Every structure is written in C-alpha cells, then in structure tokens.
XYZ file of C-alpha atoms in Angstrom:
92
model
C -63.447 -34.009 20.681
C -61.488 -33.626 23.915
C -60.796 -37.369 23.941
C -59.354 -37.242 20.429
C -57.033 -34.360 21.294
C -55.944 -36.176 24.472
C -55.316 -39.514 22.750
C -53.843 -38.079 19.547
C -51.671 -35.088 20.523
C -50.654 -34.442 16.894
C -54.311 -33.886 15.907
C -54.951 -30.343 14.761
C -58.288 -30.506 12.953
C -61.314 -32.643 13.740
C -64.207 -32.591 11.325
C -67.422 -34.565 11.534
C -68.604 -35.671 8.119
C -72.228 -35.775 6.940
C -72.235 -39.579 7.240
C -71.266 -39.317 10.935
C -67.651 -40.325 10.455
C -64.882 -38.212 11.899
C -61.866 -36.999 9.957
C -58.809 -36.008 11.974
C -55.766 -34.350 10.438
C -52.364 -33.184 11.658
C -50.737 -29.804 10.997
C -49.595 -31.001 7.540
C -53.116 -31.984 6.530
C -52.335 -35.695 6.785
C -55.237 -37.827 7.939
C -54.800 -39.529 11.304
C -56.470 -42.893 11.732
C -58.257 -42.976 15.065
C -59.575 -45.867 17.127
C -63.147 -44.926 18.074
C -63.275 -47.699 20.689
C -60.432 -45.969 22.546
C -62.008 -42.564 22.025
C -65.373 -43.735 23.386
C -63.704 -45.454 26.373
C -61.595 -42.409 27.322
C -62.469 -40.812 30.647
C -61.555 -37.183 31.217
C -59.128 -37.133 34.162
C -60.524 -33.734 35.143
C -64.191 -34.798 35.113
C -64.249 -34.753 38.909
C -63.578 -30.992 38.822
C -66.662 -30.321 36.705
C -68.787 -32.567 38.911
C -67.577 -30.736 42.021
C -68.257 -27.331 40.499
C -71.841 -28.356 39.760
C -72.339 -29.837 43.235
C -70.941 -27.023 45.387
C -73.584 -24.773 46.923
C -73.673 -21.207 45.558
C -71.057 -18.912 47.121
C -73.704 -16.813 48.909
C -75.013 -19.976 50.566
C -71.491 -21.047 51.527
C -70.805 -17.669 53.118
C -74.073 -17.910 55.051
C -73.076 -21.385 56.270
C -69.698 -20.039 57.394
C -71.326 -17.169 59.270
C -73.775 -19.411 61.100
C -71.024 -21.939 61.805
C -69.053 -19.195 63.554
C -72.116 -18.067 65.518
C -73.271 -21.567 66.485
C -69.864 -23.248 66.698
C -70.954 -25.821 64.078
C -69.309 -27.337 60.984
C -72.116 -27.137 58.423
C -69.929 -25.562 55.737
C -67.008 -27.940 56.272
C -69.391 -30.900 56.186
C -71.010 -29.691 52.942
C -67.643 -29.208 51.214
C -66.315 -32.536 52.503
C -69.403 -34.313 51.141
C -68.940 -32.803 47.675
C -65.289 -33.884 47.686
C -66.157 -37.386 48.952
C -68.919 -37.791 46.370
C -66.587 -36.641 43.558
C -63.116 -37.948 44.456
C -59.980 -36.863 42.654
C -58.621 -39.789 40.628
C -55.324 -41.217 41.799
C-alpha cells in the first residue's frame, strides 16, 4: 500500500478485490491504472529507520552501557550504536 501511495500521489483509495487484484482510485473516484512491477520493485527509502529501531538495544541497556563506559573509560555504547548504523546505512 505504501508503495502505491508513493508512486501514485493522486491515489486516494486502494481496495483489494476478492480475486486478488487491486483497485486504486483518485479523489474523483476515477480508477488509476497501476504498474504492479513498479509497485513490487519499490523500496521504502525509510526502511533503514525501521531496521535500526529493531536493532538498537533497549534504552535501559543503552543507559547501563553508558554508565559502565563512564566508569571504565570504554566505548561499548558508542560501538553498539555505530554497529547498528553501519549495518543499516542511510541511503544516499
């Protein structure tokens, strides 16, 4: 659904039919013909954000890392965050 709205900005309603087809209409009720190959190939430019959110350690764990980093003069927290960012880079 998100791909259709991104590729067809005039789309207002998206309805999946019983036969599996998708009907997309604009604000006047006119049907918009969509290219499912483009829709299926679309990559969410914000997907990296969702991947990072899932990969970050819980906040309580991050705070514990920060505390122990300050006590032990280490960079555990910075290393953990840098790894998440490196593993899930922001698209250019």
